[in-house]
Coordinates of C-alpha atoms and ligand atoms in Angstrom, one line a residue:
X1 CA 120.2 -75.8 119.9
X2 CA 122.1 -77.1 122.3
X3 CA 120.9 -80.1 125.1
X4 CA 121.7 -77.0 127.7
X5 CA 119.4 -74.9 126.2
X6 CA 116.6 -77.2 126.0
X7 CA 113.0 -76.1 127.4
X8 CA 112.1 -79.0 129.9
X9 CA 110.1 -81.4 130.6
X10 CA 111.4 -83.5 126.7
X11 CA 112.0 -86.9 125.7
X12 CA 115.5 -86.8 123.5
X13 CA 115.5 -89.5 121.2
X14 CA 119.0 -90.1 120.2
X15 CA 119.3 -90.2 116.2
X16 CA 122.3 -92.5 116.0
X17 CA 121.1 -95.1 118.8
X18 CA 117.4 -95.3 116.9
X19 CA 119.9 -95.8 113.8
X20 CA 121.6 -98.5 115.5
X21 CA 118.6 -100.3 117.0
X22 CA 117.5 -100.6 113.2
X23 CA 120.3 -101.4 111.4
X24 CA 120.3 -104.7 113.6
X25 CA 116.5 -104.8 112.8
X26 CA 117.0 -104.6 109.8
X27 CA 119.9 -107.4 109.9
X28 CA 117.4 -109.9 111.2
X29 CA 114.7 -109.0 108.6
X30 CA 117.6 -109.6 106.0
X31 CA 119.1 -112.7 107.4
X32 CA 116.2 -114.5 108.4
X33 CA 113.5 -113.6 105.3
X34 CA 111.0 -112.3 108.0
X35 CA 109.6 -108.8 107.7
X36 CA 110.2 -106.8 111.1
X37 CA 107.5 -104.6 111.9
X38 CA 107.4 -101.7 114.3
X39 CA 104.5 -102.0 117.1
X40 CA 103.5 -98.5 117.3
X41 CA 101.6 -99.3 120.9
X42 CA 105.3 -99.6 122.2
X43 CA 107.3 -96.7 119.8
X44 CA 105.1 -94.0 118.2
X45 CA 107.1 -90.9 117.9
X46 CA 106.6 -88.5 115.1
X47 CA 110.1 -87.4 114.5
X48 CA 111.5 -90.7 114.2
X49 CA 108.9 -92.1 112.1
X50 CA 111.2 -91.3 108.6
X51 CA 113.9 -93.5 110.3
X52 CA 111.7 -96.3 111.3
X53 CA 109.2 -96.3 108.2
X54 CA 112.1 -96.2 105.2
X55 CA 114.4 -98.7 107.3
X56 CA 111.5 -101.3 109.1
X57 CA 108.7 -103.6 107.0
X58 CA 105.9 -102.0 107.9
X59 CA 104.2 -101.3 111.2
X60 CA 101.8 -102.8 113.5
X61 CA 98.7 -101.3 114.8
X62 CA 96.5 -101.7 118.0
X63 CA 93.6 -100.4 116.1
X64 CA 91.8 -98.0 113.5
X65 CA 93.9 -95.0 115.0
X66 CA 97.4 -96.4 114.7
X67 CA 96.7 -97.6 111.6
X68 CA 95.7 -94.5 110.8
X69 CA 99.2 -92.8 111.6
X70 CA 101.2 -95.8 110.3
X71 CA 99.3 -94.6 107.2
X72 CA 100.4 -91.1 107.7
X73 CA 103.8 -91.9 108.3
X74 CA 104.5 -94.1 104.8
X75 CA 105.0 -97.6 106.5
X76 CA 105.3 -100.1 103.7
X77 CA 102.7 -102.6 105.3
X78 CA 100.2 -101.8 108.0
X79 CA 99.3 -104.8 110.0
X80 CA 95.7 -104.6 112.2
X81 CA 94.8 -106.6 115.5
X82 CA 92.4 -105.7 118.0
X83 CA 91.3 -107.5 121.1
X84 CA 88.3 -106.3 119.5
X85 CA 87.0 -104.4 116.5
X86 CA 83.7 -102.1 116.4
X87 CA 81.3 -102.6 114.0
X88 CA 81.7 -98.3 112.8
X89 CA 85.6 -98.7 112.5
X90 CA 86.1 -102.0 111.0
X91 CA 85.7 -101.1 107.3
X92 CA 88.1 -98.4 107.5
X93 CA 90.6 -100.9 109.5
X94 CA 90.1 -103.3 106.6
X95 CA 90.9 -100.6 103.8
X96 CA 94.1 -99.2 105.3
X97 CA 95.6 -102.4 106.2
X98 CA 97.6 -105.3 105.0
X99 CA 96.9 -107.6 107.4
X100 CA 93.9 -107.9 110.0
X101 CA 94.2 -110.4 113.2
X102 CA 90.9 -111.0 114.8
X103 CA 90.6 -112.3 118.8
X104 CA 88.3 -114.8 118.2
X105 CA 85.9 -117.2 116.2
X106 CA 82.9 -114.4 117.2
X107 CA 84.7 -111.5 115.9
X108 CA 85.6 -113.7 112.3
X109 CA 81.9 -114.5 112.2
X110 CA 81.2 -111.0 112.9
X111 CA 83.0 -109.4 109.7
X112 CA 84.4 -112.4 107.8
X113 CA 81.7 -111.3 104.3
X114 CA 83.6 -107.9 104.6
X115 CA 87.1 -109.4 105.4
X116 CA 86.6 -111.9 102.7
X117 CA 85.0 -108.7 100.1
X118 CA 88.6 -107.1 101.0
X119 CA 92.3 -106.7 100.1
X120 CA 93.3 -107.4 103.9
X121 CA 95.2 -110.8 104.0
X122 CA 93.6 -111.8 107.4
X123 CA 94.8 -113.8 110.5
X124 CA 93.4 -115.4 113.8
X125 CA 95.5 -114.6 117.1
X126 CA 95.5 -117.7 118.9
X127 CA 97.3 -118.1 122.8
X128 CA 99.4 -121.1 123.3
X129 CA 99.4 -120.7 126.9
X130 CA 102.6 -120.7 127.7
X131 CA 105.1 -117.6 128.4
X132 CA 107.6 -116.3 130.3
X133 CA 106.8 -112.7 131.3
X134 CA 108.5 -111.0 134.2
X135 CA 104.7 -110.2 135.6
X136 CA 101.0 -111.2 135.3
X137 CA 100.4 -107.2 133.8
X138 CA 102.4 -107.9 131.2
X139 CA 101.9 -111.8 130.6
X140 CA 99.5 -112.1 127.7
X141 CA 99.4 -115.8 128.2
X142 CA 98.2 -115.8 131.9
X143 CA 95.0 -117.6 133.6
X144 CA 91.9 -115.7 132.0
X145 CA 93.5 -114.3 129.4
X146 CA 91.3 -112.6 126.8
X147 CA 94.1 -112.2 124.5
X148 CA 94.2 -114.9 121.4
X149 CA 92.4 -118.0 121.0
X150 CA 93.0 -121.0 123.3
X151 CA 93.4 -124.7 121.7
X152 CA 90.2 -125.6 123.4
X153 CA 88.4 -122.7 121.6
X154 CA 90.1 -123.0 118.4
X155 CA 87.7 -124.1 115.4
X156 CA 90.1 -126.2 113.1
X157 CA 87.4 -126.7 111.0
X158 CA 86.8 -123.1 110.4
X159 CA 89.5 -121.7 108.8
X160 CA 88.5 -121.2 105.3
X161 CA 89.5 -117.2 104.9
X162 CA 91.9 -117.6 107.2
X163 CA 95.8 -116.7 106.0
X164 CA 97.6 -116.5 108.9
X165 CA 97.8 -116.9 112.3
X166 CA 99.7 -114.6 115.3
X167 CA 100.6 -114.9 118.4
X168 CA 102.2 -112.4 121.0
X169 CA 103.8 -114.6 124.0
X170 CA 106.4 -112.7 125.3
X171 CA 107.6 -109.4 127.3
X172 CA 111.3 -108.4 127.1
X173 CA 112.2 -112.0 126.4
X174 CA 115.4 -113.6 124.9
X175 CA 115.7 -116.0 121.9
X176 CA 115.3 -119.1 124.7
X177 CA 111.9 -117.8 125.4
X178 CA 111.0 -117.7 121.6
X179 CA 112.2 -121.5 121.0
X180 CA 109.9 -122.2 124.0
X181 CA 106.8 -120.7 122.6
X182 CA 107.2 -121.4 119.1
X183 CA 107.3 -125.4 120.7
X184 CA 104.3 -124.9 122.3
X185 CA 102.6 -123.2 119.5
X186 CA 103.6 -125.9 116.8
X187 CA 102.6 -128.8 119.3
X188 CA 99.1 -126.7 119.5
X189 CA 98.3 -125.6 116.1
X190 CA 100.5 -127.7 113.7
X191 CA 98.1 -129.3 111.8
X192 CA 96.9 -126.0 110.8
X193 CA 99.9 -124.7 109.5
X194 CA 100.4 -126.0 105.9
X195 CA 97.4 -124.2 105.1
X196 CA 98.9 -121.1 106.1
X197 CA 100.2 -118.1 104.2
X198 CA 102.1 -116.3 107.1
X199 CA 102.4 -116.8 110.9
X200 CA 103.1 -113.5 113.4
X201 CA 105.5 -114.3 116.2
X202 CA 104.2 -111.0 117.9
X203 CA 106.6 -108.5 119.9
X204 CA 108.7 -109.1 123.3
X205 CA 111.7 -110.0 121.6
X206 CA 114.9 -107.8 123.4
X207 CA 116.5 -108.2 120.2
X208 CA 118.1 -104.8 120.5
X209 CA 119.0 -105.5 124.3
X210 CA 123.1 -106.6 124.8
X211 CA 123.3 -109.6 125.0
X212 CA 120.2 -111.2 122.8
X213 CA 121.0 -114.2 121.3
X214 CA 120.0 -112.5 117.3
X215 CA 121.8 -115.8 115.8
X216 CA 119.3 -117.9 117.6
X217 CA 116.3 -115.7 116.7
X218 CA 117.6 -116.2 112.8
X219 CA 118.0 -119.5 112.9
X220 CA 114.1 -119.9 114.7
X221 CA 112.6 -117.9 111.6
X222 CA 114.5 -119.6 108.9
X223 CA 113.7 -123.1 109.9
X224 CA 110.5 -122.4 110.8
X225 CA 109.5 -120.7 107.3
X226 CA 111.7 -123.1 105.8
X227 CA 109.6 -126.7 107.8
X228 CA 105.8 -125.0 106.8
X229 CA 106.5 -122.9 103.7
X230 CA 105.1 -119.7 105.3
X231 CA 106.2 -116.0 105.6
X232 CA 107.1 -115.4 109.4
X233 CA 106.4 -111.6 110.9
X234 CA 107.9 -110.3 114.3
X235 CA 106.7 -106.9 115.8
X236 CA 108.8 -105.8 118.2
X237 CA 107.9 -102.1 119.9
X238 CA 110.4 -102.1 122.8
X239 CA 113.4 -103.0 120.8
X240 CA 112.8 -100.4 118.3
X241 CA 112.8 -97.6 121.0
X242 CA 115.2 -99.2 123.5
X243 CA 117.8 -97.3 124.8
X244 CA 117.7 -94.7 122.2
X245 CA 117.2 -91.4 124.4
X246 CA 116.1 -90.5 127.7
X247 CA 113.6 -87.9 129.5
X248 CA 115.3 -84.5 130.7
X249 CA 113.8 -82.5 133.6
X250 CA 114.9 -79.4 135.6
X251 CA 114.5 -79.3 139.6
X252 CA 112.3 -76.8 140.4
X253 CA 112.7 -77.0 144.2
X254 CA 114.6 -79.2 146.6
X255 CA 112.9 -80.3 150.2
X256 CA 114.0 -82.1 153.0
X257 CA 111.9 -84.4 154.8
X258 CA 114.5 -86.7 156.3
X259 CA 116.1 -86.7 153.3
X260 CA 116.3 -84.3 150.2
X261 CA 113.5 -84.5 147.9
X262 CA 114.3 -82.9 144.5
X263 CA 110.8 -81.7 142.8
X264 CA 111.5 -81.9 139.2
X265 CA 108.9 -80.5 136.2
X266 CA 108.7 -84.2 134.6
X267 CA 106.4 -86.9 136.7
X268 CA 107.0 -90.7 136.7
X269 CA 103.3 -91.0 137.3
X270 CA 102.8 -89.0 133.9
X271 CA 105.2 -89.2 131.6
X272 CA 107.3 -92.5 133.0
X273 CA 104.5 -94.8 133.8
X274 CA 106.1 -98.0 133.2
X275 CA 108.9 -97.2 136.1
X276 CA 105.3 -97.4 138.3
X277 CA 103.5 -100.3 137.1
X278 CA 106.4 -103.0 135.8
X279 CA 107.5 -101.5 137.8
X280 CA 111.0 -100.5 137.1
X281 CA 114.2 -98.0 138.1
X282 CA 115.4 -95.9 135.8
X283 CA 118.9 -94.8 135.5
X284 CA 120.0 -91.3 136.0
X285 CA 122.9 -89.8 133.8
X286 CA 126.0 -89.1 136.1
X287 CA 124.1 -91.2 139.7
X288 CA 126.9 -93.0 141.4
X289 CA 126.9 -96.3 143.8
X290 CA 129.0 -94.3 146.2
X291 CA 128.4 -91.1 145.8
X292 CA 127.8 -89.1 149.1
X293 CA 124.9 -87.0 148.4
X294 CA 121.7 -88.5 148.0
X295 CA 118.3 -87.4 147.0
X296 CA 114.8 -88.5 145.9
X297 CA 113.1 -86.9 142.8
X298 CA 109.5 -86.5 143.1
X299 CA 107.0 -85.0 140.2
X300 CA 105.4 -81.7 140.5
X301 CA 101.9 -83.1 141.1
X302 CA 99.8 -83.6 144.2
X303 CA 100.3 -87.6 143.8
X304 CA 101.9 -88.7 147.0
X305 CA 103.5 -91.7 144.6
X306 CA 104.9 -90.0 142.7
X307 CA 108.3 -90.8 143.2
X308 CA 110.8 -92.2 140.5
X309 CA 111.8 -95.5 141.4
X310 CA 110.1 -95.8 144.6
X311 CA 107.6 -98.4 143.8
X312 CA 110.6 -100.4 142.5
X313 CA 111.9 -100.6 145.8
X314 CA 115.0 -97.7 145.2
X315 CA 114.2 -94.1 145.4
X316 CA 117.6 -92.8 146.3
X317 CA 119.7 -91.6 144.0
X318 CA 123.3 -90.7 144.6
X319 CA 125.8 -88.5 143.6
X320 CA 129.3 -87.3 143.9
X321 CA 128.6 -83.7 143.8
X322 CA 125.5 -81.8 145.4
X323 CA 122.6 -81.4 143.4
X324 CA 121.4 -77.9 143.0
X325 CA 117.9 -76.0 142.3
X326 CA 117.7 -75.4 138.5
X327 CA 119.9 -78.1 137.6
X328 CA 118.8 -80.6 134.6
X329 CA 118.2 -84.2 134.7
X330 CA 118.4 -86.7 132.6
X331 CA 116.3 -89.8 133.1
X332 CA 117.9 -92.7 130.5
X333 CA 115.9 -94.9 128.1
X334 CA 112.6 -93.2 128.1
X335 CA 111.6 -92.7 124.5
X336 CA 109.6 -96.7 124.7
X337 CA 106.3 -97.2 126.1
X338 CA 106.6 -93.4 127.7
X339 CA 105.1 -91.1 125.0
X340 CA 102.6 -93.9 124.3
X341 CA 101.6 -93.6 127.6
X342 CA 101.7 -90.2 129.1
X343 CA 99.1 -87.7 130.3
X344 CA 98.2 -84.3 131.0
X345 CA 97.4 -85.4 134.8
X346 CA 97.2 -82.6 137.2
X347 CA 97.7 -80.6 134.4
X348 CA 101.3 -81.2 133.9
X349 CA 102.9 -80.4 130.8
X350 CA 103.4 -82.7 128.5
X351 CA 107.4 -83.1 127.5
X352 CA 108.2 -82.1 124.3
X353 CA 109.7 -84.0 121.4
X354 CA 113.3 -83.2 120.2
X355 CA 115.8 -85.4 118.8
X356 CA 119.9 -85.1 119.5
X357 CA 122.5 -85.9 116.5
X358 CA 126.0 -87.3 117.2
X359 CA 127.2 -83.7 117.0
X360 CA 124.9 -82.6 119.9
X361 CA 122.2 -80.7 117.8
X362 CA 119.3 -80.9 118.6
X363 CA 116.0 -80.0 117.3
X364 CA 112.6 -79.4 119.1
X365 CA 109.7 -81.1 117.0
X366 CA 106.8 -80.6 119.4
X367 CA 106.1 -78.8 122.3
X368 CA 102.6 -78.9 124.1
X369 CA 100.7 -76.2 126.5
X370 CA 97.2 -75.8 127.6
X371 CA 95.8 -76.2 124.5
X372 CA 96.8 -80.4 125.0
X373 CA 95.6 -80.0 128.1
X374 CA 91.9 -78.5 127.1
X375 CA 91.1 -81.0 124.4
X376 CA 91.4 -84.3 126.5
X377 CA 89.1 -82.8 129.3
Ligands
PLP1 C1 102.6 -105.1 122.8 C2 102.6 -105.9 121.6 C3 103.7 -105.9 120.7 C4 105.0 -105.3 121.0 O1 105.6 -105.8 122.2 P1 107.0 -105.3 122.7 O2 107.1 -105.9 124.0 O3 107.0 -103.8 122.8 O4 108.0 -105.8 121.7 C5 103.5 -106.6 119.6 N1 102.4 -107.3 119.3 C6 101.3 -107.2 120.1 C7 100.0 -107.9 119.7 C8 101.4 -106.5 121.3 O5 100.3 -106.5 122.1

């Protein structure tokens, strides 16, 4: 099939940019001896899952249910943290994956005989308290964080079981940022270190992002599993996904209400979330700075908000030529933290899944209906 041809709303993952994004992945995992996993919270998406599975180190899961999938999908190693795991779940967690990360001292307590009568290697998340995230939604090191354990709450002398420790510091951050943390964190938690097996430098690094600093990054992991003789993990989501394929949408009607108002069949509200809480713009295939028609695209759905790019600050969209009803656009670098995320709000249709070769093939994986729609109501 051709992109023309394509039934819309879909996310179009591009095969060859997911390719690229891993190859470099892959560079860093073989350069720096860390293993690079995929955090599926940021980059679950069926179809690309043979890619990311046979080319990454394993995965990293929010809970029982993405660890469940990782296990579906043949990841190598399946690493487990939870701000907090249930007492029903925890025994499956524990059999499916390599690594558990607990949040605290109370949930260690809580299921250390089982963690201990396990294969799971298992970890502590602690928070050095110090980040650099763009905003507090996104800062997992902010005042009142519940995420990781704090210096002041950390039990040095209760670490027997304990193999590892993780932390998860950053949000679209460079190299600099890492170095920063990784200071912190040593000045913190130091003394603890010979006796570990493995530390977890979490996700946020823009490794796949132009410009990254990947030399730097390398030469962070090597010297730091060189200085405490441990394995180092990073588990980027964003940088898997980034820039590897984009939402396409048809415009279903065009208003005017001082200005034109293209209503399109995809939603920001529902299937670009981030573009509303980050919030962010995203970039439109063909828009230009000085084009003279202009328009606002708004989602099929009774949400006044729901407006791409509006709570960013920049609704309007330009062209050189006049957009017309029935037209297709193309919404880039939507494949991360989008699919994750959507819903069937207002009972609009969820996109479907396709993926685009270099050749301009592309095949539909997935497409969803009122059946999606029926089971989560
Ligand atoms: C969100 C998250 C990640 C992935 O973060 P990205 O910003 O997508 O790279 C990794 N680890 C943990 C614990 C996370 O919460």
């Amino acid at each position: 099939m051709r992109l023309q041809d394509i039934k819309t709303p879909a996310y179009v993952c591009e095969k060859s940019k997911l390719q690229s994004n891993l190859n470099l992945l892959n560079y860093v995992a073989q350069t720096s001896g860390a293993k690079v996993l995929c955090a599926l919270k940021g980059f679950a998406f069926s179809p690309g899952m043979p890619l990311v599975s046979s080319i990454l180190g394993g995965a990293t899961c929010s809970g029982l249910i993405e660890a469940q999938y990782a296990k579906e999908h043949g990841f190598k190693e399946i690493h487990t943290y939870s701000p907090a795991f249930k007492d029903d779940e925890i025994d499956e967690v524990l059999s499916i994956s390599n690594h558990v990360v607990f949040n605290s001292f109370n949930q260690w307590k809580r299921f250390a005989t089982k963690a201990k009568n396990s294969n799971a290697s298992i970890g502590l998340r602690v928070n050095p308290n110090v980040s650099a995230s763009p905003t507090d939604m996104y800062n997992p090191c902010g005042r009142f964080s519940r995420l990781g354990i704090t210096r002041e709450n950390f039990e040095f002398d209760n670490i027997d079981g304990i193999d590892g420790l993780h932390f998860h510091a950053l949000c679209e951050e460079s190299a600099k940022s890492l170095e920063m943390v990784l200071k912190a964190f040593e000045e913190q938690f130091g003394k603890i270190l010979p006796h570990m097996k493995w530390v977890n430098f979490g996700g946020g690094h823009h490794i796949t992002k132009a410009g990254y600093d990947v030399e730097l990054l390398i030469r962070l992991i090597k010297n730091f599993s060189k200085k405490y003789n441990v394995r180092v993990y990073i588990e980027p989501g964003e940088a898997v996904g980034w820039e590897c394929g984009f939402l396409i949408a048809t415009v279903l009607d065009i208003v005017d209400n001082e200005q034109k108002i293209c209503i399109i069949d995809a939603s920001a509200e529902c299937h670009m979330p981030d573009t509303i809480l980050m919030p962010y713009r995203p970039k439109i295939r063909n828009e230009s700075q000085n084009g003279k028609f202009s328009y606002r695209f708004g989602g099929a759905t009774c949400l006044a908000g729901d407006i791409v790019g509006a709570e960013a600050g920049d609704p309007i969209y330009k062209f050189d030529n006049p957009i017309n009803i029935g037209d297709k656009i193309i919404f880039e670098d939507q494949i991360h933290y989008t699919i994750v995320k959507n819903t069937t709000f207002n009972g609009v249709k969820l996109p479907s899944l396709a993926m685009i070769d270099e050749s301009g093939d592309v095949v539909v994986w997935r497409e969803f209906g009122y059946k999606d729609y029926a089971n989560r109501n």
